[in-house]
Short mmCIF file of N, CA and C and ligand atoms in Angstrom, two decimals:
data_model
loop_
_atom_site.label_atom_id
_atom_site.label_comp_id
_atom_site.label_asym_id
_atom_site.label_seq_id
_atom_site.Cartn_x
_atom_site.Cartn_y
_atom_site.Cartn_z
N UNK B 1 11.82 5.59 9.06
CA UNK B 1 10.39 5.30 9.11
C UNK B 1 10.12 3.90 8.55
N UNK B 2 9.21 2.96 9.59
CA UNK B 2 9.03 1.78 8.66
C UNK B 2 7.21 1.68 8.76
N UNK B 3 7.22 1.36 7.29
CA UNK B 3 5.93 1.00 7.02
C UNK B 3 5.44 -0.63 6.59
N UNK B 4 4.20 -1.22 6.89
CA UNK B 4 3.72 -1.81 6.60
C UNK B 4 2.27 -2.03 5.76
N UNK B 5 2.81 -2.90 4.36
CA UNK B 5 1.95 -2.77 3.33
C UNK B 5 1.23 -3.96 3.43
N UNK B 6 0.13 -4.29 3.75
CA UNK B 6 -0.89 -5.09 4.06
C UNK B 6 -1.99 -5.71 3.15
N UNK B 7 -1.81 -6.85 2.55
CA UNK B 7 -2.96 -7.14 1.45
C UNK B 7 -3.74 -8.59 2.18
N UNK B 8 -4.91 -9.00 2.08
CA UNK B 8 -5.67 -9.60 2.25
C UNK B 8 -5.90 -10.74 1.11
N UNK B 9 -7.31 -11.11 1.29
CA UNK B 9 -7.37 -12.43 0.33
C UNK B 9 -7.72 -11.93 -1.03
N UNK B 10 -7.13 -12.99 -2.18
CA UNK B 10 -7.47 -12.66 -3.44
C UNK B 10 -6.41 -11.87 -4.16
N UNK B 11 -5.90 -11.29 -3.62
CA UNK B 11 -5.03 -10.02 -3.58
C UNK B 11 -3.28 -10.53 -4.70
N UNK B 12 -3.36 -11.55 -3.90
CA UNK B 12 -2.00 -12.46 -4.70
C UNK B 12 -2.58 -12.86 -6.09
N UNK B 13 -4.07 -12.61 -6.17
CA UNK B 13 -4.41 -12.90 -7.50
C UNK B 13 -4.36 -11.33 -8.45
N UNK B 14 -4.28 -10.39 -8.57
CA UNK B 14 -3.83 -9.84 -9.15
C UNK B 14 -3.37 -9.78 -10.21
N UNK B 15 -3.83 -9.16 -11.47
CA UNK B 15 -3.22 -9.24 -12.77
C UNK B 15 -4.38 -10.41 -13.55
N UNK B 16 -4.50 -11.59 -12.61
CA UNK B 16 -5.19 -12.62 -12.82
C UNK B 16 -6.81 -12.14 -13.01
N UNK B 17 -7.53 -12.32 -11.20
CA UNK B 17 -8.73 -12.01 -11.04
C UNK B 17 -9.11 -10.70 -11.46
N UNK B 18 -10.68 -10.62 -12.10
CA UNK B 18 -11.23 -9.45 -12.67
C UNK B 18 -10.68 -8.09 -13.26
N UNK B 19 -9.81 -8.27 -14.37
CA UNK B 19 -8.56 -7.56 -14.61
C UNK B 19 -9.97 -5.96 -14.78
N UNK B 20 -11.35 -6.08 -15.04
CA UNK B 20 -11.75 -4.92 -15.28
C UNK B 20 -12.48 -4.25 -14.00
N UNK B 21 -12.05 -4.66 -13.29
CA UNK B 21 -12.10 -4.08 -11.81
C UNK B 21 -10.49 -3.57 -11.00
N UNK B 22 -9.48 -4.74 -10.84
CA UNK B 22 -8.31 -4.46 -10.34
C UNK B 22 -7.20 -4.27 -11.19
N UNK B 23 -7.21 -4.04 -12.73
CA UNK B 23 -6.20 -3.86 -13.78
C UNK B 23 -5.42 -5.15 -13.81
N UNK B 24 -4.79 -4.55 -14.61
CA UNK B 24 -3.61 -6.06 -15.21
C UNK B 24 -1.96 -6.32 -14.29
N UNK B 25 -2.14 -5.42 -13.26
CA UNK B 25 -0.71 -5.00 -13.00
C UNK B 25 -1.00 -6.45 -11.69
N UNK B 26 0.07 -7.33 -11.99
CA UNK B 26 0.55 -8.50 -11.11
C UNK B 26 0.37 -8.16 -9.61
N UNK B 27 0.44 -9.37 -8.56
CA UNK B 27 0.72 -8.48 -6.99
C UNK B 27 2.56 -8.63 -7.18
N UNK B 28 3.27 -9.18 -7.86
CA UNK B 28 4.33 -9.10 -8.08
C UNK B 28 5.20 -8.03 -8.47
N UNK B 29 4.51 -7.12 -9.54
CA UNK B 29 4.84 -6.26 -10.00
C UNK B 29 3.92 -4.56 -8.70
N UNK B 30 3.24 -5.33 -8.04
CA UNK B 30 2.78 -4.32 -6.65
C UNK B 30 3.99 -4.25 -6.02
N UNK B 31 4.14 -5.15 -5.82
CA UNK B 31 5.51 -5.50 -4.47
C UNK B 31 6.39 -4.63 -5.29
N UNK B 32 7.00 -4.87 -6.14
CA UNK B 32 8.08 -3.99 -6.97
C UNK B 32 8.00 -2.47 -6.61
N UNK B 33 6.74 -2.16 -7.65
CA UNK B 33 6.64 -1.05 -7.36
C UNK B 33 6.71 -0.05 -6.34
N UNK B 34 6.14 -1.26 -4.66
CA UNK B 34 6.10 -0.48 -3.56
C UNK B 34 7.51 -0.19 -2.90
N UNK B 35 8.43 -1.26 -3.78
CA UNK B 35 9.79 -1.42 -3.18
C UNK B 35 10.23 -0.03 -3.53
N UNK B 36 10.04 -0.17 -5.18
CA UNK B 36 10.69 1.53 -5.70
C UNK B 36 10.60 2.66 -5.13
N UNK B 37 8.89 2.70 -4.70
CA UNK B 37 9.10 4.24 -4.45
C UNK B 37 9.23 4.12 -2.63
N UNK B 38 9.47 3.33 -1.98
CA UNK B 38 10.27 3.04 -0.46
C UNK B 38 11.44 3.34 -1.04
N UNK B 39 12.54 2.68 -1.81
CA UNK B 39 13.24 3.42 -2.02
C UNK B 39 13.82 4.65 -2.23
N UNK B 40 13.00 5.11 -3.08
CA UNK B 40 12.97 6.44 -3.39
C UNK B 40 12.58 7.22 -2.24
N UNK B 41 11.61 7.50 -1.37
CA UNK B 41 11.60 8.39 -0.33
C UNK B 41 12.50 8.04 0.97
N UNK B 42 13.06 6.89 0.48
CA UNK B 42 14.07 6.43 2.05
C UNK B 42 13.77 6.03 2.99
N UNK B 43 12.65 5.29 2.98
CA UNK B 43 11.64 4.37 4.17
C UNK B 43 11.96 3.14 4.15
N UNK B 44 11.60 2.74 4.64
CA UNK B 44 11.27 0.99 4.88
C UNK B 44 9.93 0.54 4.62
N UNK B 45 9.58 -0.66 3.68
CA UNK B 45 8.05 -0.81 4.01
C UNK B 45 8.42 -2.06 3.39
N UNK B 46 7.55 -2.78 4.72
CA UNK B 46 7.63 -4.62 4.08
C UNK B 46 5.94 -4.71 3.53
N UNK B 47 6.07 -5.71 2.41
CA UNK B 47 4.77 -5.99 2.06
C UNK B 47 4.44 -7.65 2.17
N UNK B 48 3.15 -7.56 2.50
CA UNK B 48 2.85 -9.16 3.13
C UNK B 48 1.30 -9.38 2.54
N UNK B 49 1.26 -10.30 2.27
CA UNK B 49 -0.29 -10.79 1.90
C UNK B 49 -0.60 -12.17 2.38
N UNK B 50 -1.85 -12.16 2.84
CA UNK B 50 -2.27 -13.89 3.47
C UNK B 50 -3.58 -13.56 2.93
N UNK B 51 -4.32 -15.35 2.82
CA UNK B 51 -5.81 -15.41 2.08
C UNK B 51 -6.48 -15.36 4.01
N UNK B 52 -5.61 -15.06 4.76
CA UNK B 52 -6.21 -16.03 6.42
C UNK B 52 -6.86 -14.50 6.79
N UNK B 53 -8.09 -14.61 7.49
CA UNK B 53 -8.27 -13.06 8.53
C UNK B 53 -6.92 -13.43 9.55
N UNK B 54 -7.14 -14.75 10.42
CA UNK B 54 -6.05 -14.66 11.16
C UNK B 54 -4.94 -14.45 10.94
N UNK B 55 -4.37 -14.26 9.76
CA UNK B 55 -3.00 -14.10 9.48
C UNK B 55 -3.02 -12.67 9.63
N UNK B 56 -3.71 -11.85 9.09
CA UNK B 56 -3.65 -10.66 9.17
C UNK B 56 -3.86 -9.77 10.61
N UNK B 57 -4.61 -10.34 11.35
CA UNK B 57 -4.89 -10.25 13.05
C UNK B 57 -3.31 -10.38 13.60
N UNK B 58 -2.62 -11.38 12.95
CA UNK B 58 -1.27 -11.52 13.61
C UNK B 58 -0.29 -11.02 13.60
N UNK B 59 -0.75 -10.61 11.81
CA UNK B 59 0.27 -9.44 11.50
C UNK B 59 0.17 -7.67 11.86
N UNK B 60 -0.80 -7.47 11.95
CA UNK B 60 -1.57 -6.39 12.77
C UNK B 60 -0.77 -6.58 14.41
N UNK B 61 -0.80 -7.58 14.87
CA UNK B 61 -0.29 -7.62 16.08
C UNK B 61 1.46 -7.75 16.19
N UNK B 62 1.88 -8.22 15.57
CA UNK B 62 2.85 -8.37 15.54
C UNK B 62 4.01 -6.82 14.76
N UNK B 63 3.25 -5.81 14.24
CA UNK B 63 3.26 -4.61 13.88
C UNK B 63 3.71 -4.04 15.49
N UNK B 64 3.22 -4.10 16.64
CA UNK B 64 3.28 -3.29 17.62
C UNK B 64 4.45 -3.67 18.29
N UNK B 65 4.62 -5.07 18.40
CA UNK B 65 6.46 -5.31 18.47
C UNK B 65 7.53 -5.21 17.54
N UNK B 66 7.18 -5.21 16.69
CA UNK B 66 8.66 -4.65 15.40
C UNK B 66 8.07 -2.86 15.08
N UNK B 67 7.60 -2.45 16.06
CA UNK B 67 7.73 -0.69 16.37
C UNK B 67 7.41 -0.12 14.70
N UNK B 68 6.20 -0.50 14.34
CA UNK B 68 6.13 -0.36 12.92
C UNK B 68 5.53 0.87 12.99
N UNK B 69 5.56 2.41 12.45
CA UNK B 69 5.14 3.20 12.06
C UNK B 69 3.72 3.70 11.75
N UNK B 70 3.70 2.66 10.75
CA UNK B 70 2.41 3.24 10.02
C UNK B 70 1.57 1.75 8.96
N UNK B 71 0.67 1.93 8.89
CA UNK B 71 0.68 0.38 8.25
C UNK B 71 -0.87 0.92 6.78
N UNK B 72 -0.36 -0.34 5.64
CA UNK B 72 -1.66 0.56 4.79
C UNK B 72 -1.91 -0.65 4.22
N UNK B 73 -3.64 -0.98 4.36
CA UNK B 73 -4.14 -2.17 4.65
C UNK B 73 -5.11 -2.16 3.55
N UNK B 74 -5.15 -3.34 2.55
CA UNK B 74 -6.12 -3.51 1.50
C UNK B 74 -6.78 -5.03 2.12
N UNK B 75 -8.23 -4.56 3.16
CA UNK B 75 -8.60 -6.48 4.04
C UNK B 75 -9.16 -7.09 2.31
N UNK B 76 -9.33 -6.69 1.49
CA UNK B 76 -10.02 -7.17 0.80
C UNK B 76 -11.16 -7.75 0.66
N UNK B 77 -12.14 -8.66 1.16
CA UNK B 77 -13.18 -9.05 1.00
C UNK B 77 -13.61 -8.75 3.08
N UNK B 78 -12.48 -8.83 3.65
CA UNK B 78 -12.57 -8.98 4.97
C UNK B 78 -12.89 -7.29 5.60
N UNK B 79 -12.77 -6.39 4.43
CA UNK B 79 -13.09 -5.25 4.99
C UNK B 79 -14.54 -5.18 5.33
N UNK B 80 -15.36 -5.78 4.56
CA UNK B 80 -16.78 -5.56 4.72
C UNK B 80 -17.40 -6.98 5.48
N UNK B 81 -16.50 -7.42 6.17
CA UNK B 81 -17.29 -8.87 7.20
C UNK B 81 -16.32 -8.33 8.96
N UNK B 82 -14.86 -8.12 8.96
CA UNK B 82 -14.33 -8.30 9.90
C UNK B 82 -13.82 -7.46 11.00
N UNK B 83 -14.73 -7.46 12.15
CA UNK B 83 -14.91 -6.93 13.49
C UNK B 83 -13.26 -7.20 13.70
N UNK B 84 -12.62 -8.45 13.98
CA UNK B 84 -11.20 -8.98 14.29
C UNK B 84 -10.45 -8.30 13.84
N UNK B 85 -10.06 -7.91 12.72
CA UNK B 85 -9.16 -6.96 11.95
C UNK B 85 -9.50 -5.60 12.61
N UNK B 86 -10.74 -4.81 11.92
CA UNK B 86 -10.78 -3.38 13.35
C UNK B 86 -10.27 -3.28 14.53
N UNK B 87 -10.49 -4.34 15.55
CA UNK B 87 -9.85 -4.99 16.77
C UNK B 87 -8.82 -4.51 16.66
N UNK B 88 -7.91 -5.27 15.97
CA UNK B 88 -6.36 -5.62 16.06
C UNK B 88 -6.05 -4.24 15.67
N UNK B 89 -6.37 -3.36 14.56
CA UNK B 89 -5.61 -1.60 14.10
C UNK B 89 -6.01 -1.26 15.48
N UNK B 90 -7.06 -1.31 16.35
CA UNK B 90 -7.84 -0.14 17.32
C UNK B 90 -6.19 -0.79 18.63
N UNK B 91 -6.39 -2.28 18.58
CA UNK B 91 -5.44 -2.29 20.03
C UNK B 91 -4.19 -2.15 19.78
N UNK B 92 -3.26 -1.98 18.18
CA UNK B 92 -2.37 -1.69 18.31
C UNK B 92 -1.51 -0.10 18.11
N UNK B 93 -2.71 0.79 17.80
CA UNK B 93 -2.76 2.73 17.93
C UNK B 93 -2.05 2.95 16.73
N UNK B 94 -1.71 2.14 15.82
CA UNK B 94 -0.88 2.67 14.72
C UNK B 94 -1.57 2.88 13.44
N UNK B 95 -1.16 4.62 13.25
CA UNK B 95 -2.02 4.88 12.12
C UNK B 95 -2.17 4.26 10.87
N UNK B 96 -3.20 3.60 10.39
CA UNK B 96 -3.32 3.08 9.13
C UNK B 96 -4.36 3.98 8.17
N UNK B 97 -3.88 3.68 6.93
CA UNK B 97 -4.73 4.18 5.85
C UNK B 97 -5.14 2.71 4.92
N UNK B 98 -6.96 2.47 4.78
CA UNK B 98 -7.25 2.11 3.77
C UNK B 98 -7.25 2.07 2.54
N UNK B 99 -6.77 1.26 1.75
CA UNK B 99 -6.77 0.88 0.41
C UNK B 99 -7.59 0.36 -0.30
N UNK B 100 -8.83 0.72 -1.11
CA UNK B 100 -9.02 -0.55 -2.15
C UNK B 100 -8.71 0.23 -4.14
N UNK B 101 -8.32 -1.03 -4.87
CA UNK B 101 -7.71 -0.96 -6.11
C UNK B 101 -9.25 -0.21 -6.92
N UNK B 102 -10.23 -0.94 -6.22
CA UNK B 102 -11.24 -0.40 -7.37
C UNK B 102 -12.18 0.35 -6.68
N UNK B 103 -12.87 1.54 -7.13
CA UNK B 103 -14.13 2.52 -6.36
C UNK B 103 -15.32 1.88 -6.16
N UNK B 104 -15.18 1.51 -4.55
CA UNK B 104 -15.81 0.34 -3.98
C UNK B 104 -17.39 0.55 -3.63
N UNK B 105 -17.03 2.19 -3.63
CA UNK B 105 -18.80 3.12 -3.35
C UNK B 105 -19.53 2.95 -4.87
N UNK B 106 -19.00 2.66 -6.15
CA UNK B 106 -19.49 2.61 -6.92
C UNK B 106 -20.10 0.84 -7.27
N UNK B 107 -19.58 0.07 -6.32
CA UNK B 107 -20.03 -1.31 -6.64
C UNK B 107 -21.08 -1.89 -5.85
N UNK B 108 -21.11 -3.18 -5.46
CA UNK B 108 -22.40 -3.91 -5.09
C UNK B 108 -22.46 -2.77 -3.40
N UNK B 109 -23.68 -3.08 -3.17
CA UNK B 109 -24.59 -2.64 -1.72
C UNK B 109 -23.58 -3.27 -0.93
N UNK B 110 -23.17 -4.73 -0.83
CA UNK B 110 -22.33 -5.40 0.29
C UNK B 110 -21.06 -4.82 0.35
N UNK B 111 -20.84 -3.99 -0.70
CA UNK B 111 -19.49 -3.70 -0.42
C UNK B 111 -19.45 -1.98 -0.05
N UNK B 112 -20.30 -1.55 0.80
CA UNK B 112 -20.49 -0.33 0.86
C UNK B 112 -20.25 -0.41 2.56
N UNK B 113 -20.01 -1.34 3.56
CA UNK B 113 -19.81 -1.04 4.65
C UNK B 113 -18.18 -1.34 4.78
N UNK B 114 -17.68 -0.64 5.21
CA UNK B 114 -16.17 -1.12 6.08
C UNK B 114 -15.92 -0.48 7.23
N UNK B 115 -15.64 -1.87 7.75
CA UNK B 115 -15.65 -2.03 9.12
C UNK B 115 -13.89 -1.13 9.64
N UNK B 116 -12.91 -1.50 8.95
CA UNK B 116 -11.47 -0.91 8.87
C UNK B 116 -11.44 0.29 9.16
N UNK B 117 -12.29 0.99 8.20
CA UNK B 117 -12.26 2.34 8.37
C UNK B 117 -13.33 2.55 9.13
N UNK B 118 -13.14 2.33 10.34
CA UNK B 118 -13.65 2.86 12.01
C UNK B 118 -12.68 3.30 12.63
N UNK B 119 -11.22 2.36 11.95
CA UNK B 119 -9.89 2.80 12.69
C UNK B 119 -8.69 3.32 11.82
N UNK B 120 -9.23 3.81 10.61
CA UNK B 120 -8.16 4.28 9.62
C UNK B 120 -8.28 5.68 9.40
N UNK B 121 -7.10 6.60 9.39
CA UNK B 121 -6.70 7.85 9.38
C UNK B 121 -7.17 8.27 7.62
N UNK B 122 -7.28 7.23 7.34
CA UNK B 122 -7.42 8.11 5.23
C UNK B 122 -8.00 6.61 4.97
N UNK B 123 -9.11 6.64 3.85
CA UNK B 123 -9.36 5.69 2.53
C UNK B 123 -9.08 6.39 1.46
N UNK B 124 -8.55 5.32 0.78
CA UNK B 124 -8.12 5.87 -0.54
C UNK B 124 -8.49 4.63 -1.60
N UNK B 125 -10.26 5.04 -2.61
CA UNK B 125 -10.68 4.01 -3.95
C UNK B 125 -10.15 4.34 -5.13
N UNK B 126 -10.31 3.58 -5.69
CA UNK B 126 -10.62 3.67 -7.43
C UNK B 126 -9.39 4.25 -8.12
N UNK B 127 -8.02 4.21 -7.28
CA UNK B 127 -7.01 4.31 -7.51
C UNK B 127 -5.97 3.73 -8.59
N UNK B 128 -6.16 2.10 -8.79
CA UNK B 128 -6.10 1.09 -9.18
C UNK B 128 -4.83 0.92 -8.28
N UNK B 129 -3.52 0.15 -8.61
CA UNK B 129 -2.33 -0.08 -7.58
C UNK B 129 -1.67 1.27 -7.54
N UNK B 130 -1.68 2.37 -7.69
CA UNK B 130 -0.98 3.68 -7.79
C UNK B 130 -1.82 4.30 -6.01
N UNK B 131 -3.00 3.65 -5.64
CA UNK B 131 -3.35 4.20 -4.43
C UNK B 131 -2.04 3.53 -3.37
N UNK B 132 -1.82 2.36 -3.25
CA UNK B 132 -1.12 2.09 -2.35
C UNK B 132 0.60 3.31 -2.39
N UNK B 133 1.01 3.40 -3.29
CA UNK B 133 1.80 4.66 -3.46
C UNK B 133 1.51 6.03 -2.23
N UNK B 134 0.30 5.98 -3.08
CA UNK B 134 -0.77 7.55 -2.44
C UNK B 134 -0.48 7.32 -1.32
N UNK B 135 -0.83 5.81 -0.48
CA UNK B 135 -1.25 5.91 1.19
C UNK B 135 -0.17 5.59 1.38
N UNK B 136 1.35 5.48 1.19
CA UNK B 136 2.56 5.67 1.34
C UNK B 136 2.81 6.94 2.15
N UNK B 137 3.11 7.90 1.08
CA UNK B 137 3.16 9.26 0.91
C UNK B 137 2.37 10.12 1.35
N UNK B 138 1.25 9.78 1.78
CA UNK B 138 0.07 10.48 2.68
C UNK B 138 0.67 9.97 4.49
N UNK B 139 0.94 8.96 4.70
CA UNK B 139 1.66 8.54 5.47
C UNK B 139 2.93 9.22 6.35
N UNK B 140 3.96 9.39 5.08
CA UNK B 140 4.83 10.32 5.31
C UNK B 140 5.07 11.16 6.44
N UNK B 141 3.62 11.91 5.23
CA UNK B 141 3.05 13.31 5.64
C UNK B 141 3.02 13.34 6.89
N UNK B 142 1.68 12.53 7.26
CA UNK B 142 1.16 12.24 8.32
C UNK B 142 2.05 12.05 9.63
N UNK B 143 3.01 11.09 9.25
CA UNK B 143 3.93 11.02 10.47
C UNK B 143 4.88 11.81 10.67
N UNK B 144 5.09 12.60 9.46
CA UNK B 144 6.14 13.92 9.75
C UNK B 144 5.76 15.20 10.25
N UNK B 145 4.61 15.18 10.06
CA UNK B 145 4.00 16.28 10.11
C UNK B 145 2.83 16.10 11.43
N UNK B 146 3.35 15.50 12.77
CA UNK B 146 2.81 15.60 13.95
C UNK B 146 1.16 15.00 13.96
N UNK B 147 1.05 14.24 12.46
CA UNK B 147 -0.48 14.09 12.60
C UNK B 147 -1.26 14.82 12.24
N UNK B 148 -1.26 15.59 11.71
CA UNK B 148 -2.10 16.50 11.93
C UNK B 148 -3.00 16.39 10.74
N UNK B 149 -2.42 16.11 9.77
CA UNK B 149 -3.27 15.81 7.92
C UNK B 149 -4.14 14.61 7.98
N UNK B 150 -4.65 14.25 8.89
CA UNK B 150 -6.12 13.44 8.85
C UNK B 150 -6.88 13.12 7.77
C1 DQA F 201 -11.04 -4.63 -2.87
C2 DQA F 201 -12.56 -4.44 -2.88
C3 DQA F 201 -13.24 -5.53 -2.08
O1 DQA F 201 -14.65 -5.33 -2.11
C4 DQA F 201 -12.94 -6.87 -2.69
O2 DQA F 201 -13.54 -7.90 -1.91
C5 DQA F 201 -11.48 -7.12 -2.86
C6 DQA F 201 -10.65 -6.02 -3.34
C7 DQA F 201 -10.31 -3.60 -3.77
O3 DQA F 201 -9.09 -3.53 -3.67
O4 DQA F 201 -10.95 -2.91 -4.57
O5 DQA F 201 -10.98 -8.22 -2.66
O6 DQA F 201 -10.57 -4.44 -1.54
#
């Protein structure tokens, strides 16, 4: 099984930006972690982050030729502006699950629409970096289990 772990802008700031919203844990020490527990269940999952929407449009696209599985996407600020990103999950059919680090229904009004999840199988907030784990392993599920755990 290969998965793709998907971060957006800001995201490489980590540990750095608003430690009382996204915790103290590095995107360095994300990557680690996501390596570990890929390890541990015996998957594959590359992790990638760009500040670009287009980078992520490309990488979204480029998911459907390296036969990627399953993909779990934190757009970051781009969840609540970008039609392009929905696009790209809707034309390439591969189930994704939303991510954000902090409980996003509990923050500003602007951040109460996402556009992503029009085309994502699970959101998962207020997790802090232990959600991206979650939408790992919900993943799994999901693809082992014929789909069916929506
Ligand atoms: C975020 C929430 C977004 O509103 C914000 O723009 C981010 C991070 C989160 O992980 O909680 O950059 O996606």
């Amino acid at each position: 099984m290969k998965l793709l772990i998907l971060n957006g802008p800001n995201l490489n700031m980590l540990g750095i930006r608003e430690p009382e919203h996204y915790g103290k844990t590095t995107y360095n020490d994300l990557v680690n972690l996501i390596d570990n527990h890929a390890n541990e269940k015996g998957i594959s999952c590359e992790t990638y982050q760009t500040n670009s929407e287009g980078g992520l449009v490309d990488k979204i696209q480029q998911a459907y030729f390296d036969k990627v599985d399953g993909i779990v996407i934190n757009p970051g600020a781009y969840t609540h502006t970008s039609i392009a990103i929905l696009d790209a999950v809707k034309s390439v059919q591969i189930p994704c699950v939303e991510v954000h680090i902090s409980k996003v229904e509990e923050r500003e009004e602007f951040r109460q629409t996402s556009y992503i999840r029009l085309a994502c199988v699970k959101t998962i907030t207020g997790q802090g970096v232990n959600g991206y784990l979650q939408a790992i392993d919900f993943l799994i599920n999901y693809l082992n289990n014929g789909r069916s755990e929506a």
